PDB file of C-alpha atoms in Angstrom:
ATOM      1  CA  MET A1361     -11.473 -12.199  23.567  1.00  0.00           C
ATOM      2  CA  ASP A1362      -9.297 -15.160  24.360  1.00  0.00           C
ATOM      3  CA  THR A1363      -7.384 -15.869  21.165  1.00  0.00           C
ATOM      4  CA  ILE A1364      -7.753 -12.783  18.983  1.00  0.00           C
ATOM      5  CA  PRO A1365      -5.475  -9.783  19.524  1.00  0.00           C
ATOM      6  CA  ARG A1366      -7.301  -6.602  20.516  1.00  0.00           C
ATOM      7  CA  THR A1367      -5.633  -4.600  17.736  1.00  0.00           C
ATOM      8  CA  LEU A1368      -4.946  -5.916  14.236  1.00  0.00           C
ATOM      9  CA  LEU A1369      -3.785  -4.323  10.988  1.00  0.00           C
ATOM     10  CA  HIS A1370      -5.444  -3.969   7.585  1.00  0.00           C
ATOM     11  CA  GLY A1371      -3.554  -2.880   4.481  1.00  0.00           C
ATOM     12  CA  SER A1372      -5.512  -1.061   1.797  1.00  0.00           C
ATOM     13  CA  HIS A1373      -4.699   0.642  -1.499  1.00  0.00           C
ATOM     14  CA  ASP A1374      -7.119   3.379  -0.343  1.00  0.00           C
ATOM     15  CA  ARG A1375      -5.561   6.013   1.900  1.00  0.00           C
ATOM     16  CA  SER A1376      -8.830   7.695   2.881  1.00  0.00           C
ATOM     17  CA  ILE A1377     -11.235   5.103   4.249  1.00  0.00           C
ATOM     18  CA  ASP A1378     -13.606   6.549   6.836  1.00  0.00           C
ATOM     19  CA  ARG A1379     -15.087   3.235   7.955  1.00  0.00           C
ATOM     20  CA  LEU A1380     -13.891  -0.195   6.880  1.00  0.00           C
ATOM     21  CA  ASN A1381     -16.675  -2.506   5.761  1.00  0.00           C
ATOM     22  CA  PRO A1382     -16.396  -6.319   5.783  1.00  0.00           C
ATOM     23  CA  VAL A1383     -19.378  -6.789   3.449  1.00  0.00           C
ATOM     24  CA  HIS A1384     -17.511  -5.852   0.258  1.00  0.00           C
ATOM     25  CA  GLY A1385     -14.890  -8.595   0.490  1.00  0.00           C
ATOM     26  CA  ASP A1386     -13.894 -10.988  -2.283  1.00  0.00           C
ATOM     27  CA  GLU A1387     -15.989 -14.145  -2.674  1.00  0.00           C
ATOM     28  CA  HIS A1388     -12.836 -16.071  -3.597  1.00  0.00           C
ATOM     29  CA  ALA A1389     -10.864 -15.099  -0.491  1.00  0.00           C
ATOM     30  CA  PRO A1390      -9.878 -18.098   1.663  1.00  0.00           C
ATOM     31  CA  PHE A1391     -12.607 -17.617   4.278  1.00  0.00           C
ATOM     32  CA  GLY A1392     -14.983 -15.812   1.919  1.00  0.00           C
ATOM     33  CA  PRO A1393     -15.945 -12.136   1.836  1.00  0.00           C
ATOM     34  CA  ALA A1394     -14.668 -10.374   4.932  1.00  0.00           C
ATOM     35  CA  LEU A1395     -12.288  -7.669   6.057  1.00  0.00           C
ATOM     36  CA  TYR A1396      -8.946  -9.464   6.347  1.00  0.00           C
ATOM     37  CA  LEU A1397      -6.702  -8.431   9.211  1.00  0.00           C
ATOM     38  CA  THR A1398      -3.221  -9.427  10.335  1.00  0.00           C
ATOM     39  CA  GLU A1399      -0.815  -9.084  13.234  1.00  0.00           C
ATOM     40  CA  ASP A1400       2.117  -8.696  10.823  1.00  0.00           C
ATOM     41  CA  PRO A1401       2.904  -5.197   9.456  1.00  0.00           C
ATOM     42  CA  ASP A1402       4.744  -6.743   6.486  1.00  0.00           C
ATOM     43  CA  VAL A1403       1.628  -8.671   5.476  1.00  0.00           C
ATOM     44  CA  ALA A1404      -0.543  -5.535   5.774  1.00  0.00           C
ATOM     45  CA  ASN A1405       2.035  -3.594   3.764  1.00  0.00           C
ATOM     46  CA  CYS A1406       1.611  -6.024   0.835  1.00  0.00           C
ATOM     47  CA  TYR A1407      -1.874  -4.628   0.268  1.00  0.00           C
ATOM     48  CA  VAL A1408      -0.969  -0.933   0.485  1.00  0.00           C
ATOM     49  CA  ARG A1409       0.253  -1.042  -3.134  1.00  0.00           C
ATOM     50  CA  GLY A1410       2.368   2.087  -2.868  1.00  0.00           C
ATOM     51  CA  THR A1411      -0.189   4.829  -2.287  1.00  0.00           C
ATOM     52  CA  GLY A1412      -2.516   3.309   0.295  1.00  0.00           C
ATOM     53  CA  ALA A1413      -2.365   3.009   4.044  1.00  0.00           C
ATOM     54  CA  ILE A1414      -2.220   0.526   6.864  1.00  0.00           C
ATOM     55  CA  TYR A1415      -5.053   0.842   9.351  1.00  0.00           C
ATOM     56  CA  ALA A1416      -4.853  -0.206  12.993  1.00  0.00           C
ATOM     57  CA  ILE A1417      -8.202  -1.748  13.872  1.00  0.00           C
ATOM     58  CA  GLU A1418      -9.119  -1.974  17.537  1.00  0.00           C
ATOM     59  CA  LEU A1419     -11.591  -4.789  18.068  1.00  0.00           C
ATOM     60  CA  THR A1420     -14.156  -5.405  20.714  1.00  0.00           C
ATOM     61  CA  GLY A1421     -16.138  -8.563  20.738  1.00  0.00           C
ATOM     62  CA  ASN A1422     -16.960 -11.707  22.595  1.00  0.00           C
ATOM     63  CA  GLY A1423     -14.373 -14.396  21.867  1.00  0.00           C
ATOM     64  CA  GLN A1424     -17.109 -17.025  22.159  1.00  0.00           C
ATOM     65  CA  LEU A1425     -18.689 -15.542  19.020  1.00  0.00           C
ATOM     66  CA  THR A1426     -15.719 -16.341  16.776  1.00  0.00           C
ATOM     67  CA  ILE A1427     -14.888 -19.439  14.769  1.00  0.00           C
ATOM     68  CA  PRO A1428     -11.307 -20.726  14.735  1.00  0.00           C
ATOM     69  CA  MET A1429     -11.324 -22.354  11.295  1.00  0.00           C
ATOM     70  CA  ASN A1430      -8.634 -24.941  12.083  1.00  0.00           C
ATOM     71  CA  ALA A1431     -10.357 -26.140  15.273  1.00  0.00           C
ATOM     72  CA  ALA A1432     -12.210 -29.423  15.646  1.00  0.00           C
ATOM     73  CA  TRP A1433     -15.983 -29.296  16.229  1.00  0.00           C
ATOM     74  CA  ARG A1434     -15.624 -30.167  19.922  1.00  0.00           C
ATOM     75  CA  GLU A1435     -13.159 -27.270  20.384  1.00  0.00           C
ATOM     76  CA  LEU A1436     -15.633 -24.639  19.151  1.00  0.00           C
ATOM     77  CA  SER A1437     -17.578 -22.566  21.640  1.00  0.00           C
ATOM     78  CA  VAL A1438     -21.191 -23.462  22.337  1.00  0.00           C
ATOM     79  CA  ASP A1439     -22.223 -20.223  20.594  1.00  0.00           C
ATOM     80  CA  ALA A1440     -20.188 -21.053  17.484  1.00  0.00           C
ATOM     81  CA  ARG A1441     -21.609 -24.584  17.299  1.00  0.00           C
ATOM     82  CA  LEU A1442     -25.158 -23.261  17.683  1.00  0.00           C
ATOM     83  CA  ALA A1443     -24.628 -20.701  14.886  1.00  0.00           C
ATOM     84  CA  ILE A1444     -23.252 -23.432  12.605  1.00  0.00           C
ATOM     85  CA  LYS A1445     -26.195 -25.734  13.366  1.00  0.00           C
ATOM     86  CA  LYS A1446     -28.584 -22.879  12.515  1.00  0.00           C
ATOM     87  CA  LEU A1447     -26.643 -22.277   9.284  1.00  0.00           C
ATOM     88  CA  PHE A1448     -27.156 -25.866   8.161  1.00  0.00           C
ATOM     89  CA  LYS A1449     -30.814 -25.769   9.151  1.00  0.00           C
ATOM     90  CA  ALA A1450     -31.314 -22.568   7.123  1.00  0.00           C
ATOM     91  CA  ALA A1451     -29.518 -24.207   4.180  1.00  0.00           C
ATOM     92  CA  ASP A1452     -31.737 -27.290   4.586  1.00  0.00           C
ATOM     93  CA  LEU A1453     -28.664 -29.517   4.749  1.00  0.00           C
ATOM     94  CA  PRO A1454     -27.671 -32.146   7.302  1.00  0.00           C
ATOM     95  CA  MET A1455     -24.655 -31.462   9.461  1.00  0.00           C
ATOM     96  CA  PRO A1456     -21.657 -33.153   7.835  1.00  0.00           C
ATOM     97  CA  SER A1457     -20.034 -36.143   9.462  1.00  0.00           C
ATOM     98  CA  GLY A1458     -16.453 -37.264   9.241  1.00  0.00           C
ATOM     99  CA  VAL A1459     -14.953 -33.818   8.663  1.00  0.00           C
ATOM    100  CA  SER A1460     -12.027 -32.734  10.755  1.00  0.00           C
ATOM    101  CA  ASN A1461     -12.257 -28.984  11.304  1.00  0.00           C
ATOM    102  CA  ALA A1462     -14.541 -25.960  11.330  1.00  0.00           C
ATOM    103  CA  ARG A1463     -13.455 -24.809   7.887  1.00  0.00           C
ATOM    104  CA  GLU A1464     -14.377 -28.137   6.277  1.00  0.00           C
ATOM    105  CA  ILE A1465     -17.701 -28.062   8.100  1.00  0.00           C
ATOM    106  CA  LEU A1466     -18.480 -24.515   6.933  1.00  0.00           C
ATOM    107  CA  ASP A1467     -17.294 -25.186   3.382  1.00  0.00           C
ATOM    108  CA  SER A1468     -19.684 -28.147   3.145  1.00  0.00           C
ATOM    109  CA  VAL A1469     -22.669 -25.763   3.140  1.00  0.00           C
ATOM    110  CA  ARG A1470     -21.491 -24.708  -0.338  1.00  0.00           C
ATOM    111  CA  PRO A1471     -24.121 -26.574  -2.386  1.00  0.00           C
ATOM    112  CA  ALA A1472     -26.852 -24.441  -0.808  1.00  0.00           C
ATOM    113  CA  MET A1473     -25.024 -21.192   0.017  1.00  0.00           C
ATOM    114  CA  ASP A1474     -21.992 -19.418  -1.381  1.00  0.00           C
ATOM    115  CA  LYS A1475     -19.358 -18.007   0.989  1.00  0.00           C
ATOM    116  CA  ARG A1476     -20.957 -14.546   0.977  1.00  0.00           C
ATOM    117  CA  GLN A1477     -24.355 -15.922   2.004  1.00  0.00           C
ATOM    118  CA  ARG A1478     -22.694 -18.140   4.608  1.00  0.00           C
ATOM    119  CA  ASN A1479     -20.721 -15.272   6.147  1.00  0.00           C
ATOM    120  CA  GLU A1480     -23.723 -12.948   6.141  1.00  0.00           C
ATOM    121  CA  PHE A1481     -25.794 -15.615   7.900  1.00  0.00           C
ATOM    122  CA  LEU A1482     -23.088 -16.202  10.506  1.00  0.00           C
ATOM    123  CA  ALA A1483     -22.830 -12.436  11.107  1.00  0.00           C
ATOM    124  CA  THR A1484     -26.588 -12.217  11.735  1.00  0.00           C
ATOM    125  CA  GLU A1485     -26.125 -15.001  14.301  1.00  0.00           C
ATOM    126  CA  GLY A1486     -23.530 -12.873  16.102  1.00  0.00           C
ATOM    127  CA  ILE A1487     -20.369 -14.500  14.720  1.00  0.00           C
ATOM    128  CA  TRP A1488     -18.037 -11.592  14.052  1.00  0.00           C
ATOM    129  CA  MET A1489     -14.738 -13.295  13.201  1.00  0.00           C
ATOM    130  CA  LEU A1490     -13.395 -16.355  11.392  1.00  0.00           C
ATOM    131  CA  PHE A1491      -9.679 -16.970  11.842  1.00  0.00           C
ATOM    132  CA  GLY A1492      -6.981 -19.516  11.213  1.00  0.00           C
ATOM    133  CA  HIS A1493      -4.177 -20.626   8.933  1.00  0.00           C
ATOM    134  CA  ILE A1494      -4.966 -21.057   5.248  1.00  0.00           C
ATOM    135  CA  ASP A1495      -4.077 -24.102   3.158  1.00  0.00           C
ATOM    136  CA  ALA A1496      -0.651 -24.265   1.513  1.00  0.00           C
ATOM    137  CA  MET A1497      -2.233 -24.111  -1.956  1.00  0.00           C
ATOM    138  CA  GLU A1498      -3.868 -20.760  -1.098  1.00  0.00           C
ATOM    139  CA  ASP A1499      -0.736 -19.248   0.408  1.00  0.00           C
ATOM    140  CA  SER A1500       0.999 -16.753  -1.863  1.00  0.00           C
ATOM    141  CA  GLY A1501       3.996 -16.326   0.414  1.00  0.00           C
ATOM    142  CA  LEU A1502       4.751 -13.053   2.181  1.00  0.00           C
ATOM    143  CA  CYS A1503       1.265 -11.609   1.739  1.00  0.00           C
ATOM    144  CA  ASP A1504      -0.587 -14.576   3.198  1.00  0.00           C
ATOM    145  CA  ARG A1505       1.600 -15.929   5.931  1.00  0.00           C
ATOM    146  CA  ALA A1506       0.519 -16.365   9.541  1.00  0.00           C
ATOM    147  CA  ILE A1507      -3.044 -16.370  10.824  1.00  0.00           C
ATOM    148  CA  GLN A1508      -5.785 -14.912   8.638  1.00  0.00           C
ATOM    149  CA  TYR A1509      -8.343 -12.915  10.621  1.00  0.00           C
ATOM    150  CA  ALA A1510     -11.573 -12.467   8.644  1.00  0.00           C
ATOM    151  CA  LEU A1511     -13.852  -9.863  10.220  1.00  0.00           C
ATOM    152  CA  LEU A1512     -17.517 -10.461   9.351  1.00  0.00           C
ATOM    153  CA  SER A1513     -19.142  -7.596  11.231  1.00  0.00           C
ATOM    154  CA  SER A1514     -18.177  -3.931  11.464  1.00  0.00           C
ATOM    155  CA  SER A1515     -19.942  -3.798  14.842  1.00  0.00           C
ATOM    156  CA  ALA A1516     -16.805  -5.400  16.316  1.00  0.00           C
ATOM    157  CA  ILE A1517     -14.665  -2.403  15.276  1.00  0.00           C
ATOM    158  CA  ALA A1518     -14.107  -0.140  18.284  1.00  0.00           C
ATOM    159  CA  SER A1519     -11.797   2.216  16.375  1.00  0.00           C
ATOM    160  CA  GLN A1520      -9.808   2.497  13.200  1.00  0.00           C
ATOM    161  CA  LEU A1521      -6.823   4.755  12.667  1.00  0.00           C
ATOM    162  CA  GLN A1522      -4.127   5.003  10.060  1.00  0.00           C
ATOM    163  CA  TRP A1523      -1.195   3.110  11.504  1.00  0.00           C
ATOM    164  CA  LYS A1524       1.934   5.198  11.903  1.00  0.00           C
ATOM    165  CA  ASN A1525       5.188   3.301  11.720  1.00  0.00           C
ATOM    166  CA  PRO A1526       8.210   4.975  10.084  1.00  0.00           C
ATOM    167  CA  ARG A1527       9.406   1.659   8.654  1.00  0.00           C
ATOM    168  CA  HIS A1528       6.193   1.314   6.670  1.00  0.00           C
ATOM    169  CA  ALA A1529       5.423   4.951   5.876  1.00  0.00           C
ATOM    170  CA  THR A1530       4.288   5.596   2.313  1.00  0.00           C
TER     171      THR A1530
END
């Protein structure tokens, strides 16, 4: 994995999660339904909501099977471009022209597929992570700063443990 840290954090209001599941994410989340991860303990702590926990998620996965959402088409891996082309073919839509980054390209499949369908399709094509900075209008401050890592497939989770850090203990 070239650009994604091996271990990321997930804050949850649930203290007793046995296995985190990306499928149940919110359709209205910036990159669609996914398990959102962060490098920043303060961001993860926003989602603990007092009684929950922060989980350290160790990831394993091929960096070529990720999509950096702020990257231009030509900067995407061959595997990512192929998965996106298959997505548009499955949606029976032409590939968009004149768009500047991967997120705009993926969002343009919206007339035929919602974000959940899009992410599920990408996961079946082997794409396990979408990541990047969100737009300023989506940013709620402390809880959304930095890079958003949206995990699409639980198969990329090597391990998950409650994160122990005295500064963030609940």
